[in-house]
mmCIF file with all atom_site columns, C-alpha atoms in Angstrom:
data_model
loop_
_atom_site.group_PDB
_atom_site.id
_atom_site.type_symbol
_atom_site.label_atom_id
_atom_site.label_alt_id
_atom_site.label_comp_id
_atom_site.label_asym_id
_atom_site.label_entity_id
_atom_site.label_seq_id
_atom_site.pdbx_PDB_ins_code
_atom_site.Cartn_x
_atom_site.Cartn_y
_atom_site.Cartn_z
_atom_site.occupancy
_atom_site.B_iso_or_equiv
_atom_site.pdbx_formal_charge
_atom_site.auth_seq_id
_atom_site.auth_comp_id
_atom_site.auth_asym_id
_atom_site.auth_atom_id
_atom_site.pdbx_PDB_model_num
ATOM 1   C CA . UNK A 1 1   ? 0.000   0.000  0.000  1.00 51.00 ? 1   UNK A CA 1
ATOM 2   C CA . UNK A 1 2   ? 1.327   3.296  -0.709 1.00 63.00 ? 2   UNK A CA 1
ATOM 3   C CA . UNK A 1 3   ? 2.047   5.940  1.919  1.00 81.00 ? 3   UNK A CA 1
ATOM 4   C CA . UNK A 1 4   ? 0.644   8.987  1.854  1.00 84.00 ? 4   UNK A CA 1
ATOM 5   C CA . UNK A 1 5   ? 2.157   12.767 2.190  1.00 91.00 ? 5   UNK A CA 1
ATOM 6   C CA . UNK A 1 6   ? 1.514   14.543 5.767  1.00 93.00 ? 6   UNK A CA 1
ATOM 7   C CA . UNK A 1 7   ? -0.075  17.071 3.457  1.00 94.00 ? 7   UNK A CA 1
ATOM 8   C CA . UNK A 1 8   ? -2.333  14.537 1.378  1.00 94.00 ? 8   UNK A CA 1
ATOM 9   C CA . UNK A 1 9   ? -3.289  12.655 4.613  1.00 94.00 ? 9   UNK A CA 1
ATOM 10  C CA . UNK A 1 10  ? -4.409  16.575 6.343  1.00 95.00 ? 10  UNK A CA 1
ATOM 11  C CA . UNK A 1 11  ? -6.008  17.421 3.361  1.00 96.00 ? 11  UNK A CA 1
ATOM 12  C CA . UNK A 1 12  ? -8.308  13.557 2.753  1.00 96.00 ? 12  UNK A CA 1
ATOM 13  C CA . UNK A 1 13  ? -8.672  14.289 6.452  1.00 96.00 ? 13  UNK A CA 1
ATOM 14  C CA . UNK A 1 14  ? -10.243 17.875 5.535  1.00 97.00 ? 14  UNK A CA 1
ATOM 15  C CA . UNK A 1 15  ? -12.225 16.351 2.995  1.00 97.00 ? 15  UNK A CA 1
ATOM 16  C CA . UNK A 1 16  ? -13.438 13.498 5.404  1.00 98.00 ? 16  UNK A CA 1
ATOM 17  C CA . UNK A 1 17  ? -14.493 16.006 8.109  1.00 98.00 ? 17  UNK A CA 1
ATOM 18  C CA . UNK A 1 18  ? -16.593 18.534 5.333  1.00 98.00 ? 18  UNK A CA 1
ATOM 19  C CA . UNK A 1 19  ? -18.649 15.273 4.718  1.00 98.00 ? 19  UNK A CA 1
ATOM 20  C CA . UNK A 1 20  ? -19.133 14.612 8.090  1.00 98.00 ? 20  UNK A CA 1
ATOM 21  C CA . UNK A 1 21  ? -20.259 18.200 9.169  1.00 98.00 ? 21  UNK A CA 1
ATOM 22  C CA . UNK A 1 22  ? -23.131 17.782 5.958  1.00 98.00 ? 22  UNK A CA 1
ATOM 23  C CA . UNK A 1 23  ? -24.391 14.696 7.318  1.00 98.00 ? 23  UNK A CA 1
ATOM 24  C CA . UNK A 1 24  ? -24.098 16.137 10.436 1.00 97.00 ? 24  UNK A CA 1
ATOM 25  C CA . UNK A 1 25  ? -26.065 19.037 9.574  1.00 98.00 ? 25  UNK A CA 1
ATOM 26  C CA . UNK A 1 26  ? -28.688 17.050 6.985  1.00 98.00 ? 26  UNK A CA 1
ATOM 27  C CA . UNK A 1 27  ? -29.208 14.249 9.530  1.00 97.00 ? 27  UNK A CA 1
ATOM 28  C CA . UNK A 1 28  ? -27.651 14.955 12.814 1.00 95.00 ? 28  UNK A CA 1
ATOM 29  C CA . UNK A 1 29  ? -25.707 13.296 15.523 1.00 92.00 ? 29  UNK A CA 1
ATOM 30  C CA . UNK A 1 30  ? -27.297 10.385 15.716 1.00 91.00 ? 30  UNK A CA 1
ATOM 31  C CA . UNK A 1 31  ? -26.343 9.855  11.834 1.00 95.00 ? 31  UNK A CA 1
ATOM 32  C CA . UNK A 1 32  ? -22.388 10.114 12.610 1.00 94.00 ? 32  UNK A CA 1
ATOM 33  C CA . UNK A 1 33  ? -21.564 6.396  12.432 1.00 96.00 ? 33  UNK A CA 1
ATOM 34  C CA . UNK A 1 34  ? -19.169 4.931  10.443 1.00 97.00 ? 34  UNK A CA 1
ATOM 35  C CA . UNK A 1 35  ? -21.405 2.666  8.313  1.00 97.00 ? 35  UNK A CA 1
ATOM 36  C CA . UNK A 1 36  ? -23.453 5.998  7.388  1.00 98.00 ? 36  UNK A CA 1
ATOM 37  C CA . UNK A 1 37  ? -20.412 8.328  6.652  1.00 98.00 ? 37  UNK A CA 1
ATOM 38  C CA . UNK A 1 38  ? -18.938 5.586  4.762  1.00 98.00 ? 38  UNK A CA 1
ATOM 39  C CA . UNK A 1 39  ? -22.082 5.721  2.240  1.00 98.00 ? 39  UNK A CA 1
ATOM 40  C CA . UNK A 1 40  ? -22.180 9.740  2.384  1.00 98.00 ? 40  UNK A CA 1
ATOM 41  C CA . UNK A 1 41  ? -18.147 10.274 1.648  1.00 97.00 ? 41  UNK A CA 1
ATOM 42  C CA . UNK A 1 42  ? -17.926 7.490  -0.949 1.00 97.00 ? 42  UNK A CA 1
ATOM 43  C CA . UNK A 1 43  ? -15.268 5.714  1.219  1.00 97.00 ? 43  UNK A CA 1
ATOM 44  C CA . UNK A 1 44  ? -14.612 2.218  2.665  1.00 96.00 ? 44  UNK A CA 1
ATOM 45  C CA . UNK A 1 45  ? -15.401 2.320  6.672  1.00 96.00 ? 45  UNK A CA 1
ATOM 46  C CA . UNK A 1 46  ? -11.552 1.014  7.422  1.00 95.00 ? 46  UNK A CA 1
ATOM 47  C CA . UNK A 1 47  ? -10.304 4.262  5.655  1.00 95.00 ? 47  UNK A CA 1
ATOM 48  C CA . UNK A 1 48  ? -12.157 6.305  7.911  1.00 96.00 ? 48  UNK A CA 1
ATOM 49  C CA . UNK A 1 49  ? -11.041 4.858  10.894 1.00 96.00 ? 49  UNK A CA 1
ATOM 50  C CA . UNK A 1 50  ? -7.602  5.767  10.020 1.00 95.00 ? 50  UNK A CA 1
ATOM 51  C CA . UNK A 1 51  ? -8.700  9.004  10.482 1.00 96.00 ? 51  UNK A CA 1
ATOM 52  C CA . UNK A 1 52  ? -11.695 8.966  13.100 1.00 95.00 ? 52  UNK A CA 1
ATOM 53  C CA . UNK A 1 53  ? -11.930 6.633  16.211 1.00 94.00 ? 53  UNK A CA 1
ATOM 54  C CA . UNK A 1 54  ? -15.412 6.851  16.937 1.00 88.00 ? 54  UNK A CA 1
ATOM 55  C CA . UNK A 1 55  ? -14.898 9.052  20.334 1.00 85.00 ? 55  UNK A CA 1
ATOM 56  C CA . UNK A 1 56  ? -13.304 11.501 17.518 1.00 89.00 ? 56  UNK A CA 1
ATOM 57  C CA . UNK A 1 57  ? -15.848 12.033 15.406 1.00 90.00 ? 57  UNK A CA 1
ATOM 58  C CA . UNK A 1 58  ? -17.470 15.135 16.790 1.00 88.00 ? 58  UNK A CA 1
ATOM 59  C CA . UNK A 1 59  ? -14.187 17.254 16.487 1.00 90.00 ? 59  UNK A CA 1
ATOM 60  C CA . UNK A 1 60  ? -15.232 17.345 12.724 1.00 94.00 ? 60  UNK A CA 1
ATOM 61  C CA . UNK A 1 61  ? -17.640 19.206 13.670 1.00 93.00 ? 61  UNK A CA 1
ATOM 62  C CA . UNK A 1 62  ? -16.372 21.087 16.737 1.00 89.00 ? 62  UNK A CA 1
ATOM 63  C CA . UNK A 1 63  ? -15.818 24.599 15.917 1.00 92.00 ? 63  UNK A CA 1
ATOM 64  C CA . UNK A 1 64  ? -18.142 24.793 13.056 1.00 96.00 ? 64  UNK A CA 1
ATOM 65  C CA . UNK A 1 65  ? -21.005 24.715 15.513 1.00 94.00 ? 65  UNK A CA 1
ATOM 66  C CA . UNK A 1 66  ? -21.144 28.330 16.250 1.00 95.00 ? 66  UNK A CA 1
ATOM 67  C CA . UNK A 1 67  ? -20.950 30.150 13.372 1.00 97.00 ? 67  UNK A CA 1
ATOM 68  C CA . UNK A 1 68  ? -23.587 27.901 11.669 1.00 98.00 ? 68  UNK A CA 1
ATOM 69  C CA . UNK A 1 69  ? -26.022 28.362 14.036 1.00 97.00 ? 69  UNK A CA 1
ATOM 70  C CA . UNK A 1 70  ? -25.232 31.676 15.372 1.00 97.00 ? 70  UNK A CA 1
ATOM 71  C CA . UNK A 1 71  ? -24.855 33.071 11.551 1.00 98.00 ? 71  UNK A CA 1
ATOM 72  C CA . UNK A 1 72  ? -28.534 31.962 11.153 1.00 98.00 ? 72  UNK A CA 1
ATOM 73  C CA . UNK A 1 73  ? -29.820 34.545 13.819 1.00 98.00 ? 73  UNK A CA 1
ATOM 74  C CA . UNK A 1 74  ? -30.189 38.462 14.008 1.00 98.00 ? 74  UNK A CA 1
ATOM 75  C CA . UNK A 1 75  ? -29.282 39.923 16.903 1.00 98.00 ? 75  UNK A CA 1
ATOM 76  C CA . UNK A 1 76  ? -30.217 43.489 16.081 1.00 98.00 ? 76  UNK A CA 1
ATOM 77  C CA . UNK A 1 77  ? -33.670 43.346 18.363 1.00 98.00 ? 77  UNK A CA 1
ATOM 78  C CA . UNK A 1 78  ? -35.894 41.360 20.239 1.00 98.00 ? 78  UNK A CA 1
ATOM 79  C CA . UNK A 1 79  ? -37.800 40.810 17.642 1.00 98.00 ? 79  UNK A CA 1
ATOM 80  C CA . UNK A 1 80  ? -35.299 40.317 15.053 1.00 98.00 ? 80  UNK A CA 1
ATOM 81  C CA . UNK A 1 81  ? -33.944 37.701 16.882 1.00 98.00 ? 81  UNK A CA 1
ATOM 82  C CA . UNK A 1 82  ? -37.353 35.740 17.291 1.00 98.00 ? 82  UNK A CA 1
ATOM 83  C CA . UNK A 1 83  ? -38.357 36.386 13.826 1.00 99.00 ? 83  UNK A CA 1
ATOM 84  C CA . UNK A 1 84  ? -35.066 34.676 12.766 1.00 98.00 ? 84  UNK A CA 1
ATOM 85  C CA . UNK A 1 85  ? -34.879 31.883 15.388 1.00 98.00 ? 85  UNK A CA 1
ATOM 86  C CA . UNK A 1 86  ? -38.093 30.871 14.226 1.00 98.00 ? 86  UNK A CA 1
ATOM 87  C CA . UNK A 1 87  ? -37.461 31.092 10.258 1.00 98.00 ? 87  UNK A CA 1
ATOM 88  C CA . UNK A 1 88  ? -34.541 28.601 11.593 1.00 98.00 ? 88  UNK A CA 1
ATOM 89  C CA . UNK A 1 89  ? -36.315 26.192 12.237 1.00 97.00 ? 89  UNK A CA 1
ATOM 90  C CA . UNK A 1 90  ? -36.934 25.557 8.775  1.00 96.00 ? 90  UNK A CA 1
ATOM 91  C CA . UNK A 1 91  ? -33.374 24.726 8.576  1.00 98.00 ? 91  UNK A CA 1
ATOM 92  C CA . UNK A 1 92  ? -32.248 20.777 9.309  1.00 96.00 ? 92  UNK A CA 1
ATOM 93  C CA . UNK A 1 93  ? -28.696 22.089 10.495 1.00 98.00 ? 93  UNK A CA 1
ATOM 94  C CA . UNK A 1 94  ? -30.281 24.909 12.946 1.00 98.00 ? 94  UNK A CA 1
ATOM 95  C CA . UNK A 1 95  ? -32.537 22.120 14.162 1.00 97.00 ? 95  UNK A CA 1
ATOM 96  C CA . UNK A 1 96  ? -29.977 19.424 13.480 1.00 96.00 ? 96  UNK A CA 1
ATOM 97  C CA . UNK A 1 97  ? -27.441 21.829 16.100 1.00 95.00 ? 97  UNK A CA 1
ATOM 98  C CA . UNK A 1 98  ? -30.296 22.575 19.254 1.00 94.00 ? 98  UNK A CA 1
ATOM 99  C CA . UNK A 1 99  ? -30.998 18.233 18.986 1.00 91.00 ? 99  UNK A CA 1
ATOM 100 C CA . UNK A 1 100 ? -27.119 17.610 19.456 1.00 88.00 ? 100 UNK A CA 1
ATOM 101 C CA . UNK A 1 101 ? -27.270 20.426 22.209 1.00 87.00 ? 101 UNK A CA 1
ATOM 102 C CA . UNK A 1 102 ? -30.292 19.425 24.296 1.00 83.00 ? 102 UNK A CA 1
ATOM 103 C CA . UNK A 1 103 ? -29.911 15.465 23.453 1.00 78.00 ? 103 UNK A CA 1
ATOM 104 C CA . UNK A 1 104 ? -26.140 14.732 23.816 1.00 66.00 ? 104 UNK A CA 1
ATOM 105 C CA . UNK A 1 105 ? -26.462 16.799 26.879 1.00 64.00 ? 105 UNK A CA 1
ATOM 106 C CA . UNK A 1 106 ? -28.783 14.787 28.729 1.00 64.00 ? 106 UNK A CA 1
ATOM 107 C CA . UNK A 1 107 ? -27.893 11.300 27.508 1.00 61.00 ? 107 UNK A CA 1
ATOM 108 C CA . UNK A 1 108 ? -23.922 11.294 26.990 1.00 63.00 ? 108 UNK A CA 1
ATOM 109 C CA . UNK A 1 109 ? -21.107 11.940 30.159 1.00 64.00 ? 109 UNK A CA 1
ATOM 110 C CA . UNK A 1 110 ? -18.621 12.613 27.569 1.00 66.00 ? 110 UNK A CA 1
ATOM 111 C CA . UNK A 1 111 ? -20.545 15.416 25.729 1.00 68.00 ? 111 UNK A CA 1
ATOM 112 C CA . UNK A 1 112 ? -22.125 17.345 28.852 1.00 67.00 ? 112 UNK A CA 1
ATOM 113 C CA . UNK A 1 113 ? -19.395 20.055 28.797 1.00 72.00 ? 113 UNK A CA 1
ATOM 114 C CA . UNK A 1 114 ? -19.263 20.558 24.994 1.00 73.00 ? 114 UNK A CA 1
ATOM 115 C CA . UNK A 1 115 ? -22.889 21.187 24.981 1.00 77.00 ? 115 UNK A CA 1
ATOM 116 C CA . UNK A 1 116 ? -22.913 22.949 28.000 1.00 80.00 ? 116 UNK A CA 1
ATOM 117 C CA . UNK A 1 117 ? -19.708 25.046 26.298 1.00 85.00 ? 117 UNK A CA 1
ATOM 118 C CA . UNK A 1 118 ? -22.440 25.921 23.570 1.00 86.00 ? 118 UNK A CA 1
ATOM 119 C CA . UNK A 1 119 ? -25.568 26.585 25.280 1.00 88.00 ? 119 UNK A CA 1
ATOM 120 C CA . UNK A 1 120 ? -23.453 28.898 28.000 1.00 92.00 ? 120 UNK A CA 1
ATOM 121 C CA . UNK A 1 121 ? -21.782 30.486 24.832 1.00 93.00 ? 121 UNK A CA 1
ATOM 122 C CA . UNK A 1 122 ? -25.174 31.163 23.557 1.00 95.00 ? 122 UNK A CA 1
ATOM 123 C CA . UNK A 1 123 ? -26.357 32.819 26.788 1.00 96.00 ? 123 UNK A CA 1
ATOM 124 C CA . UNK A 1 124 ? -23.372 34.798 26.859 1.00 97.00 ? 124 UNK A CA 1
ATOM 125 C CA . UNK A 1 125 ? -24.282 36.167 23.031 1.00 97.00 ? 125 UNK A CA 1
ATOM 126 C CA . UNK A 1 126 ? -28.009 36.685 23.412 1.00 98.00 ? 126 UNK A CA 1
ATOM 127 C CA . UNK A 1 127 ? -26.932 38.746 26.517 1.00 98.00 ? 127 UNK A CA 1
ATOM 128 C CA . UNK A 1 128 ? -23.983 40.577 25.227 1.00 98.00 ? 128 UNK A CA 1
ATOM 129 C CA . UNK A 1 129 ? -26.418 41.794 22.234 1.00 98.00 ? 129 UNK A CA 1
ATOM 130 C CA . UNK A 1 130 ? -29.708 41.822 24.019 1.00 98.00 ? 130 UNK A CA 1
ATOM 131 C CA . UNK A 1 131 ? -29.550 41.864 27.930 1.00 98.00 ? 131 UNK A CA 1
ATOM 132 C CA . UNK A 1 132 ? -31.834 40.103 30.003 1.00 98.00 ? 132 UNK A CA 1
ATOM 133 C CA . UNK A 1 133 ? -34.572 40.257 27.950 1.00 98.00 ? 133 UNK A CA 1
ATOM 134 C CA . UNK A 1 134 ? -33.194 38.778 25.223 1.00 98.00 ? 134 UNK A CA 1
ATOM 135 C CA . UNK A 1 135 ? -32.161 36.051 27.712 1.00 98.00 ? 135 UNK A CA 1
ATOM 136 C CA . UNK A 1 136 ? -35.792 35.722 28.964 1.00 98.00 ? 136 UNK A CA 1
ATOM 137 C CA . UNK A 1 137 ? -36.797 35.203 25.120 1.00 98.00 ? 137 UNK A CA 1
ATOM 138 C CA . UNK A 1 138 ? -33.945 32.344 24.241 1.00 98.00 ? 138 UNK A CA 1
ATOM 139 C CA . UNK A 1 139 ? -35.683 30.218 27.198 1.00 97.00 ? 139 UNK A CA 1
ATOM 140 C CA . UNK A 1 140 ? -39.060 30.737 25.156 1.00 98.00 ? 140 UNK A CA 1
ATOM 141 C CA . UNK A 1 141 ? -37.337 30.103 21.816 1.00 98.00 ? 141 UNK A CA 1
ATOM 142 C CA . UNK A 1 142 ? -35.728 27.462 23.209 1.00 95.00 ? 142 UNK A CA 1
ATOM 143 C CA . UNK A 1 143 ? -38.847 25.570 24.357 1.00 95.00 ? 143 UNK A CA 1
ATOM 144 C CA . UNK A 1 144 ? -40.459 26.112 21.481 1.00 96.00 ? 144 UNK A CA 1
ATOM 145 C CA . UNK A 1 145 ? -37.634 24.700 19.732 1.00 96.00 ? 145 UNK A CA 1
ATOM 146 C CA . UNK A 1 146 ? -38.159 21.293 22.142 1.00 92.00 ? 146 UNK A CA 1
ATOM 147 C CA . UNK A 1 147 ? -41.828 21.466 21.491 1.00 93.00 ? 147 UNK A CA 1
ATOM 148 C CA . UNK A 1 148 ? -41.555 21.788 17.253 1.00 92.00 ? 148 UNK A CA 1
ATOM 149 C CA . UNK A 1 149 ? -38.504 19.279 17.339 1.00 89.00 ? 149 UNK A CA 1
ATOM 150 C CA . UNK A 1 150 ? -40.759 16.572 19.634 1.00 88.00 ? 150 UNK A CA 1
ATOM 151 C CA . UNK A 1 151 ? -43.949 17.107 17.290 1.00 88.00 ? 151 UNK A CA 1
ATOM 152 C CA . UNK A 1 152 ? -42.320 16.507 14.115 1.00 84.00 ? 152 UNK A CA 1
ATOM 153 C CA . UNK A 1 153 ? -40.151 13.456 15.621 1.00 74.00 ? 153 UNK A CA 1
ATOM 154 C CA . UNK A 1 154 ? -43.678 11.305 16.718 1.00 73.00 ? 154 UNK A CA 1
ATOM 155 C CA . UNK A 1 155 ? -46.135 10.557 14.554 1.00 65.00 ? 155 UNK A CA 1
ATOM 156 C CA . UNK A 1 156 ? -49.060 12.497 14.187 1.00 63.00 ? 156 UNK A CA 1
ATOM 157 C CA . UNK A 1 157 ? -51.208 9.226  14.545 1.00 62.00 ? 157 UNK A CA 1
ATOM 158 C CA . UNK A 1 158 ? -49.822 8.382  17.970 1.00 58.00 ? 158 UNK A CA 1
ATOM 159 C CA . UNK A 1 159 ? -51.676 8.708  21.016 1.00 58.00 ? 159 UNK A CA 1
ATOM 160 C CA . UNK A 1 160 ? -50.578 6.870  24.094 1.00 58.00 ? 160 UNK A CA 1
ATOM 161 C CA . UNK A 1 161 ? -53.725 6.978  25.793 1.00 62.00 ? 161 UNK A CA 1
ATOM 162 C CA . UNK A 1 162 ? -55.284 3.901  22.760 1.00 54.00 ? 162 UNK A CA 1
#
């Protein structure tokens, strides 16, 4: 088998991560395994893990986090930001991003203080651009987030009580 340059092997590596942030973003976390990234990329599952362990896989998408989401919102007013939040959610990524934050958060040790990193962060902008108001309307975004994201997740068909 032939070896690879540093450069070729940071660049594939590149390459690997951009498809893993789409699927990321198209399907979410719970899509990041190697069998699906394997089929998205184009490449054999053994090639990827020479890049990715599976404990690895979120730091292609660490960083890119933020400015997605935080690029999808306008911080200008109250109402700007609500009027964006909510066109959002018409975007898989945007929703894709608050799953990964609220989910990972509550199910996986490992992830508690990257998504705790990212909903302080959040916080810290809304209040930085909007004060405690603007804090007071993220908790309402944010449950209505949790209530459009658990809607669209059941079926409409499904009631417990038959």
């Amino acid at each position: 088998m032939a070896r690879i340059s540093r450069e070729e092997r940071q660049r594939k590596l590149e390459q690997l991560n951009d498809g893993i942030w789409q699927l990321f973003l198209e399907q979410g976390y719970d899509a990041l395994t190697f069998y699906n990234i394997a089929h998205y990329v184009n490449w054999r599952q053994s090639t990827i893990q020479s890049y990715h362990k599976s404990e690895t896989l979120v730091t292609a998408i660490r960083g890119r986090i933020e400015p997605y989401f935080l690029g999808k919102l306008n911080f200008d007013s109250l109402c700007s930001l609500e009027q964006s939040w909510v066109e959002s959610l018409e975007d898989n990524g945007f929703v894709n991003i608050i799953r990964f934050l609220i989910n990972l958060n509550c199910s996986d040790p490992f992830m508690v203080d990257l998504t705790g990193y990212g909903v302080r962060r959040l916080e810290e902008v809304v209040a930085q651009s909007l004060g405690d108001d603007g804090l007071v309307l993220l908790q309402k975004l944010m449950g209505l987030s949790v209530m459009k994201i658990a809607k669209e997740r059941s079926s409409p068909k499904s009631d417990p009580k038959s």
